[in-house]
């Protein structure tokens, strides 16, 4: 008997519905790396594609050091995280009863009693003679020194830096340089990031020449998403129509996160809270578009509104008429055109242009105008929208990527654009 909330889990670590994606050998590759070591493993994959879930399913969290990129602004933050994980200290002191025997100046040998928690600053030491025969010493170690010491003591425990792309590039380089010797000594280091920040990996490569293993997590195929649904519905003793499974897979835009969300909401709407005693068949959704529209997230609305507004210092933009009689400027026209393609999550310039032709009553804007807007949207995505950029136009490949499945979903269901499909 399982609770619904333990079956379909979106935004957390699924167990019952965990799909190892065996045919991709992701777990095998991870195991192989953990066995072999002496290199960095760089895992990349689109946002919400299951990078964190994969690593967490294989790593013993107790015995590893998990660093969240979002928490790291400086190198020192990194060292502090290691110290916190291994409950290390930077201030040591000890008292010895026989002063004449005390000759060790460094004071970092065994026998020290821990007195104080972390402190920043350079290494220093002091000595105090309290009685004729006793001496007390304290020594402050830098966060870097103590972090190194703890990592050496825990060489067999992997260190994972999740959302590595959130870390400032300069800090990223410093961290990799810092870890280099430890990797040589056997420390396993896994970094997780999104692929359109491929330059992150390139920089790491430069640092690590020949000692970087790349592992890409592809977006999910329909069958892989179906696998999640099958596991979950079976666990709850439910039979659902194939049509519903097909539609959930299609609307997931390759992300298991959306699949888990749909299934949870669908069961919840049908008042299923836990495994049913007898196998029960559920009907398909009676109004699919209402169900999907309700699930479009507000986060993506913010991104959409921001993109459709364009740059702040807007010059008077030409108003354009769309085939449905509504009006909008070039930013709205392009978003609408993208949405009308499905949206596809990767679109060439030509595809965007053709889509514009289909939705505009007026003439299609000039090529340079379109590319200028695509560049601007990319810029807005990077600098004015929180989280991962939702769109990214690659000038060299003349291709626009919708890198966020939630944003693609919003384009399809969150705006009034869907009306144009019917
Ligand atoms: N292997 C899996 N089997 C079933 N569901 C999964 C799997 N991987 C991910 N999911 C679902 O997708 C959600 C997001 O996964 P995860 O957090 O691992 O993605 P991510 O790639 O790390 O995303 P981000 O780039 O935002 O960090 C999970 O909470 C879960 O609902
Ligand atoms: Mg993640």
Short mmCIF file of N, CA, C and O in Angstrom, two decimals, residues 165-250:
data_model
loop_
_atom_site.label_atom_id
_atom_site.label_comp_id
_atom_site.label_asym_id
_atom_site.label_seq_id
_atom_site.Cartn_x
_atom_site.Cartn_y
_atom_site.Cartn_z
N UNK A 165 26.95 25.41 -13.04
CA UNK A 165 26.82 26.61 -13.89
C UNK A 165 26.39 27.84 -13.10
O UNK A 165 26.49 28.94 -13.60
N UNK A 166 25.88 27.63 -11.89
CA UNK A 166 25.51 28.80 -11.08
C UNK A 166 26.74 29.52 -10.51
O UNK A 166 26.67 30.64 -10.06
N UNK A 167 27.86 28.82 -10.53
CA UNK A 167 29.07 29.39 -9.93
C UNK A 167 29.76 30.31 -10.94
O UNK A 167 29.86 29.96 -12.13
N UNK A 168 30.18 31.44 -10.46
CA UNK A 168 30.92 32.39 -11.27
C UNK A 168 32.11 31.70 -11.93
O UNK A 168 32.79 30.91 -11.29
N UNK A 169 32.32 32.02 -13.21
CA UNK A 169 33.35 31.28 -13.96
C UNK A 169 34.73 31.32 -13.33
O UNK A 169 35.46 30.34 -13.34
N UNK A 170 35.08 32.48 -12.80
CA UNK A 170 36.40 32.60 -12.19
C UNK A 170 36.52 31.67 -10.98
O UNK A 170 37.55 31.00 -10.78
N UNK A 171 35.44 31.63 -10.21
CA UNK A 171 35.44 30.77 -9.02
C UNK A 171 35.46 29.30 -9.45
O UNK A 171 36.16 28.47 -8.84
N UNK A 172 34.72 29.00 -10.53
CA UNK A 172 34.73 27.62 -11.06
C UNK A 172 36.17 27.17 -11.34
O UNK A 172 36.60 26.10 -10.91
N UNK A 173 36.90 28.03 -12.05
CA UNK A 173 38.28 27.68 -12.43
C UNK A 173 39.13 27.46 -11.18
O UNK A 173 39.90 26.51 -11.09
N UNK A 174 38.95 28.36 -10.21
CA UNK A 174 39.76 28.24 -8.99
C UNK A 174 39.45 26.92 -8.27
O UNK A 174 40.35 26.25 -7.77
N UNK A 175 38.17 26.57 -8.22
CA UNK A 175 37.79 25.34 -7.53
C UNK A 175 38.40 24.13 -8.24
O UNK A 175 38.96 23.23 -7.60
N UNK A 176 38.32 24.12 -9.57
CA UNK A 176 38.87 22.99 -10.32
C UNK A 176 40.39 22.89 -10.09
O UNK A 176 40.92 21.81 -9.86
N UNK A 177 41.05 24.04 -10.13
CA UNK A 177 42.51 24.04 -9.89
C UNK A 177 42.83 23.50 -8.51
O UNK A 177 43.76 22.73 -8.33
N UNK A 178 42.01 23.91 -7.57
CA UNK A 178 42.22 23.48 -6.19
C UNK A 178 42.05 21.95 -6.07
O UNK A 178 42.80 21.29 -5.35
N UNK A 179 41.06 21.42 -6.81
CA UNK A 179 40.76 19.99 -6.67
C UNK A 179 41.71 19.08 -7.45
O UNK A 179 41.76 17.87 -7.20
N UNK A 180 42.45 19.69 -8.38
CA UNK A 180 43.30 18.91 -9.28
C UNK A 180 44.21 17.90 -8.57
O UNK A 180 44.19 16.71 -8.90
N UNK A 181 44.95 18.35 -7.60
CA UNK A 181 45.88 17.45 -6.91
C UNK A 181 45.14 16.37 -6.15
O UNK A 181 45.58 15.23 -6.08
N UNK A 182 44.00 16.78 -5.59
CA UNK A 182 43.22 15.80 -4.82
C UNK A 182 42.66 14.72 -5.75
O UNK A 182 42.57 13.55 -5.37
N UNK A 183 42.29 15.13 -6.96
CA UNK A 183 41.79 14.16 -7.95
C UNK A 183 42.93 13.19 -8.29
O UNK A 183 42.73 11.98 -8.38
N UNK A 184 44.10 13.75 -8.41
CA UNK A 184 45.28 12.91 -8.68
C UNK A 184 45.45 11.87 -7.57
O UNK A 184 45.77 10.71 -7.81
N UNK A 185 45.19 12.31 -6.36
CA UNK A 185 45.32 11.40 -5.21
C UNK A 185 44.17 10.42 -5.07
O UNK A 185 44.18 9.55 -4.21
N UNK A 186 43.12 10.60 -5.88
CA UNK A 186 42.03 9.62 -5.86
C UNK A 186 40.66 10.15 -5.50
O UNK A 186 39.70 9.39 -5.47
N UNK A 187 40.55 11.43 -5.23
CA UNK A 187 39.22 11.98 -4.90
C UNK A 187 38.32 11.95 -6.14
O UNK A 187 38.74 12.35 -7.22
N UNK A 188 37.08 11.45 -5.98
CA UNK A 188 36.12 11.45 -7.09
C UNK A 188 35.38 12.78 -7.09
O UNK A 188 34.81 13.16 -6.05
N UNK A 189 35.39 13.44 -8.24
CA UNK A 189 34.72 14.73 -8.33
C UNK A 189 33.71 14.70 -9.48
O UNK A 189 34.06 14.42 -10.63
N UNK A 190 32.45 14.97 -9.14
CA UNK A 190 31.40 14.99 -10.17
C UNK A 190 30.84 16.40 -10.26
O UNK A 190 30.45 16.98 -9.23
N UNK A 191 30.84 16.97 -11.46
CA UNK A 191 30.20 18.28 -11.59
C UNK A 191 28.97 18.14 -12.51
O UNK A 191 29.00 17.44 -13.50
N UNK A 192 27.90 18.81 -12.10
CA UNK A 192 26.63 18.69 -12.83
C UNK A 192 26.24 20.07 -13.36
O UNK A 192 26.24 21.04 -12.60
N UNK A 193 25.96 20.15 -14.66
CA UNK A 193 25.54 21.46 -15.19
C UNK A 193 24.63 21.29 -16.40
O UNK A 193 24.36 20.18 -16.84
N UNK A 194 24.13 22.44 -16.89
CA UNK A 194 23.25 22.39 -18.07
C UNK A 194 24.10 22.56 -19.34
O UNK A 194 25.13 23.21 -19.31
N UNK A 195 23.66 21.97 -20.46
CA UNK A 195 24.55 21.87 -21.61
C UNK A 195 24.79 23.17 -22.36
O UNK A 195 25.84 23.35 -22.95
N UNK A 196 23.83 24.08 -22.34
CA UNK A 196 24.06 25.25 -23.17
C UNK A 196 25.12 26.15 -22.55
O UNK A 196 25.51 27.14 -23.11
N UNK A 197 25.57 25.79 -21.36
CA UNK A 197 26.74 26.45 -20.80
C UNK A 197 27.94 25.57 -21.08
O UNK A 197 28.75 25.31 -20.22
N UNK A 198 28.00 25.10 -22.33
CA UNK A 198 29.05 24.14 -22.68
C UNK A 198 30.43 24.70 -22.37
O UNK A 198 31.35 23.97 -22.09
N UNK A 199 30.53 26.02 -22.39
CA UNK A 199 31.86 26.59 -22.15
C UNK A 199 32.38 26.26 -20.75
O UNK A 199 33.56 26.19 -20.54
N UNK A 200 31.47 26.01 -19.83
CA UNK A 200 31.90 25.58 -18.49
C UNK A 200 32.80 24.36 -18.63
O UNK A 200 33.89 24.31 -18.08
N UNK A 201 32.27 23.40 -19.42
CA UNK A 201 33.00 22.15 -19.58
C UNK A 201 34.32 22.40 -20.33
O UNK A 201 35.34 21.81 -20.01
N UNK A 202 34.28 23.29 -21.31
CA UNK A 202 35.49 23.59 -22.08
C UNK A 202 36.57 24.14 -21.15
O UNK A 202 37.73 23.75 -21.21
N UNK A 203 36.15 25.03 -20.27
CA UNK A 203 37.12 25.62 -19.33
C UNK A 203 37.70 24.55 -18.42
O UNK A 203 38.88 24.53 -18.13
N UNK A 204 36.82 23.67 -17.97
CA UNK A 204 37.29 22.60 -17.09
C UNK A 204 38.27 21.72 -17.86
O UNK A 204 39.31 21.34 -17.36
N UNK A 205 37.92 21.46 -19.10
CA UNK A 205 38.78 20.63 -19.96
C UNK A 205 40.18 21.24 -20.04
O UNK A 205 41.18 20.55 -19.93
N UNK A 206 40.21 22.56 -20.23
CA UNK A 206 41.49 23.24 -20.34
C UNK A 206 42.34 23.01 -19.09
O UNK A 206 43.54 22.84 -19.13
N UNK A 207 41.64 23.03 -17.97
CA UNK A 207 42.34 22.82 -16.70
C UNK A 207 42.79 21.37 -16.53
O UNK A 207 43.80 21.09 -15.93
N UNK A 208 41.95 20.48 -17.05
CA UNK A 208 42.12 19.07 -16.70
C UNK A 208 42.69 18.21 -17.83
O UNK A 208 42.71 16.99 -17.69
N UNK A 209 43.07 18.84 -18.93
CA UNK A 209 43.43 18.11 -20.15
C UNK A 209 43.56 16.60 -20.02
O UNK A 209 44.45 16.09 -19.34
N UNK A 210 42.64 15.93 -20.70
CA UNK A 210 42.68 14.46 -20.74
C UNK A 210 42.16 13.81 -19.47
O UNK A 210 42.12 12.59 -19.39
N UNK A 211 41.75 14.61 -18.51
CA UNK A 211 41.28 13.98 -17.28
C UNK A 211 39.84 14.37 -16.98
O UNK A 211 39.43 14.53 -15.84
N UNK A 212 39.09 14.56 -18.08
CA UNK A 212 37.68 14.92 -17.94
C UNK A 212 36.83 13.89 -18.67
O UNK A 212 37.05 13.62 -19.84
N UNK A 213 35.86 13.32 -17.96
CA UNK A 213 34.93 12.42 -18.63
C UNK A 213 33.60 13.15 -18.73
O UNK A 213 33.10 13.68 -17.74
N UNK A 214 33.05 13.19 -19.93
CA UNK A 214 31.77 13.89 -20.11
C UNK A 214 30.66 12.87 -20.19
O UNK A 214 30.79 11.84 -20.84
N UNK A 215 29.56 13.19 -19.56
CA UNK A 215 28.40 12.30 -19.66
C UNK A 215 27.18 13.15 -19.90
O UNK A 215 26.88 14.04 -19.10
N UNK A 216 26.51 12.90 -21.03
CA UNK A 216 25.35 13.72 -21.35
C UNK A 216 24.05 13.01 -21.03
O UNK A 216 23.89 11.84 -21.32
N UNK A 217 23.15 13.76 -20.42
CA UNK A 217 21.83 13.20 -20.12
C UNK A 217 20.88 13.74 -21.20
O UNK A 217 20.59 14.93 -21.21
N UNK A 218 20.41 12.88 -22.08
CA UNK A 218 19.52 13.39 -23.13
C UNK A 218 18.11 13.67 -22.61
O UNK A 218 17.74 13.16 -21.54
N UNK A 219 17.36 14.46 -23.37
CA UNK A 219 15.96 14.64 -22.96
C UNK A 219 15.26 13.28 -23.13
O UNK A 219 15.75 12.40 -23.81
N UNK A 220 14.12 13.15 -22.49
CA UNK A 220 13.49 11.83 -22.39
C UNK A 220 12.64 11.49 -23.61
O UNK A 220 11.91 12.34 -24.14
N UNK A 221 12.74 10.23 -24.02
CA UNK A 221 11.88 9.72 -25.09
C UNK A 221 10.53 9.33 -24.50
O UNK A 221 10.42 9.07 -23.31
N UNK A 222 9.56 9.25 -25.41
CA UNK A 222 8.19 8.92 -25.00
C UNK A 222 8.15 7.62 -24.16
O UNK A 222 7.51 7.58 -23.10
N UNK A 223 8.86 6.59 -24.61
CA UNK A 223 8.80 5.29 -23.92
C UNK A 223 9.37 5.40 -22.49
O UNK A 223 8.91 4.70 -21.59
N UNK A 224 10.36 6.25 -22.34
CA UNK A 224 10.97 6.40 -21.02
C UNK A 224 10.00 7.08 -20.05
O UNK A 224 9.95 6.76 -18.86
N UNK A 225 9.23 8.03 -20.59
CA UNK A 225 8.24 8.71 -19.75
C UNK A 225 7.09 7.74 -19.43
O UNK A 225 6.58 7.71 -18.31
N UNK A 226 6.75 6.94 -20.42
CA UNK A 226 5.69 5.95 -20.22
C UNK A 226 6.05 4.98 -19.11
O UNK A 226 5.19 4.56 -18.34
N UNK A 227 7.30 4.63 -19.04
CA UNK A 227 7.81 3.69 -18.03
C UNK A 227 7.48 4.23 -16.63
O UNK A 227 7.01 3.49 -15.76
N UNK A 228 7.71 5.52 -16.43
CA UNK A 228 7.40 6.15 -15.14
C UNK A 228 5.90 5.98 -14.84
O UNK A 228 5.51 5.57 -13.75
N UNK A 229 5.09 6.29 -15.84
CA UNK A 229 3.64 6.24 -15.63
C UNK A 229 3.18 4.82 -15.32
O UNK A 229 2.38 4.59 -14.42
N UNK A 230 3.72 3.86 -16.08
CA UNK A 230 3.32 2.47 -15.87
C UNK A 230 3.64 2.03 -14.46
O UNK A 230 2.80 1.45 -13.76
N UNK A 231 4.86 2.34 -14.00
CA UNK A 231 5.27 1.95 -12.64
C UNK A 231 4.32 2.54 -11.61
O UNK A 231 3.85 1.85 -10.70
N UNK A 232 4.01 3.82 -11.77
CA UNK A 232 3.20 4.51 -10.78
C UNK A 232 1.76 4.02 -10.76
O UNK A 232 1.20 3.74 -9.70
N UNK A 233 1.16 3.93 -11.95
CA UNK A 233 -0.25 3.51 -11.99
C UNK A 233 -0.39 2.08 -11.48
O UNK A 233 -1.35 1.75 -10.79
N UNK A 234 0.58 1.25 -11.82
CA UNK A 234 0.54 -0.14 -11.34
C UNK A 234 0.60 -0.18 -9.82
O UNK A 234 -0.16 -0.88 -9.16
N UNK A 235 1.48 0.61 -9.27
CA UNK A 235 1.64 0.66 -7.81
C UNK A 235 0.34 1.07 -7.14
O UNK A 235 -0.01 0.59 -6.06
N UNK A 236 -0.40 1.96 -7.78
CA UNK A 236 -1.64 2.46 -7.18
C UNK A 236 -2.84 1.57 -7.54
O UNK A 236 -3.97 1.86 -7.15
N UNK A 237 -2.56 0.52 -8.33
CA UNK A 237 -3.60 -0.42 -8.76
C UNK A 237 -4.60 0.24 -9.72
O UNK A 237 -5.81 0.00 -9.63
N UNK A 238 -4.07 1.05 -10.59
CA UNK A 238 -4.93 1.77 -11.53
C UNK A 238 -4.66 1.33 -12.96
O UNK A 238 -3.53 1.01 -13.31
N UNK A 239 -5.71 1.34 -13.75
CA UNK A 239 -5.55 1.11 -15.19
C UNK A 239 -6.02 2.38 -15.87
O UNK A 239 -7.13 2.86 -15.61
N UNK A 240 -5.16 2.96 -16.70
CA UNK A 240 -5.56 4.21 -17.37
C UNK A 240 -5.47 4.02 -18.89
O UNK A 240 -4.67 3.21 -19.36
N UNK A 241 -6.29 4.74 -19.63
CA UNK A 241 -6.28 4.55 -21.08
C UNK A 241 -4.95 4.95 -21.71
O UNK A 241 -4.32 5.92 -21.25
N UNK A 242 -4.54 4.21 -22.72
CA UNK A 242 -3.28 4.51 -23.42
C UNK A 242 -3.29 5.94 -23.97
O UNK A 242 -2.27 6.62 -23.98
N UNK A 243 -4.46 6.38 -24.36
CA UNK A 243 -4.60 7.73 -24.91
C UNK A 243 -4.10 8.79 -23.92
O UNK A 243 -3.44 9.76 -24.30
N UNK A 244 -4.41 8.56 -22.65
CA UNK A 244 -3.99 9.50 -21.61
C UNK A 244 -2.47 9.46 -21.44
O UNK A 244 -1.80 10.50 -21.34
N UNK A 245 -1.93 8.25 -21.44
CA UNK A 245 -0.48 8.10 -21.32
C UNK A 245 0.22 8.79 -22.49
O UNK A 245 1.20 9.52 -22.31
N UNK A 246 -0.32 8.60 -23.68
CA UNK A 246 0.27 9.24 -24.87
C UNK A 246 0.25 10.75 -24.73
O UNK A 246 1.23 11.43 -25.03
N UNK A 247 -0.87 11.24 -24.25
CA UNK A 247 -0.98 12.69 -24.17
C UNK A 247 -0.08 13.26 -23.08
O UNK A 247 0.57 14.29 -23.27
N UNK A 248 0.03 12.59 -21.94
CA UNK A 248 0.95 13.06 -20.88
C UNK A 248 2.40 13.05 -21.39
O UNK A 248 3.17 13.96 -21.11
N UNK A 249 2.74 12.00 -22.14
CA UNK A 249 4.12 11.92 -22.64
C UNK A 249 4.37 13.06 -23.61
O UNK A 249 5.41 13.72 -23.56
N UNK A 250 3.41 13.32 -24.46
CA UNK A 250 3.60 14.37 -25.48
C UNK A 250 3.75 15.75 -24.83
O UNK A 250 4.59 16.55 -25.22
#
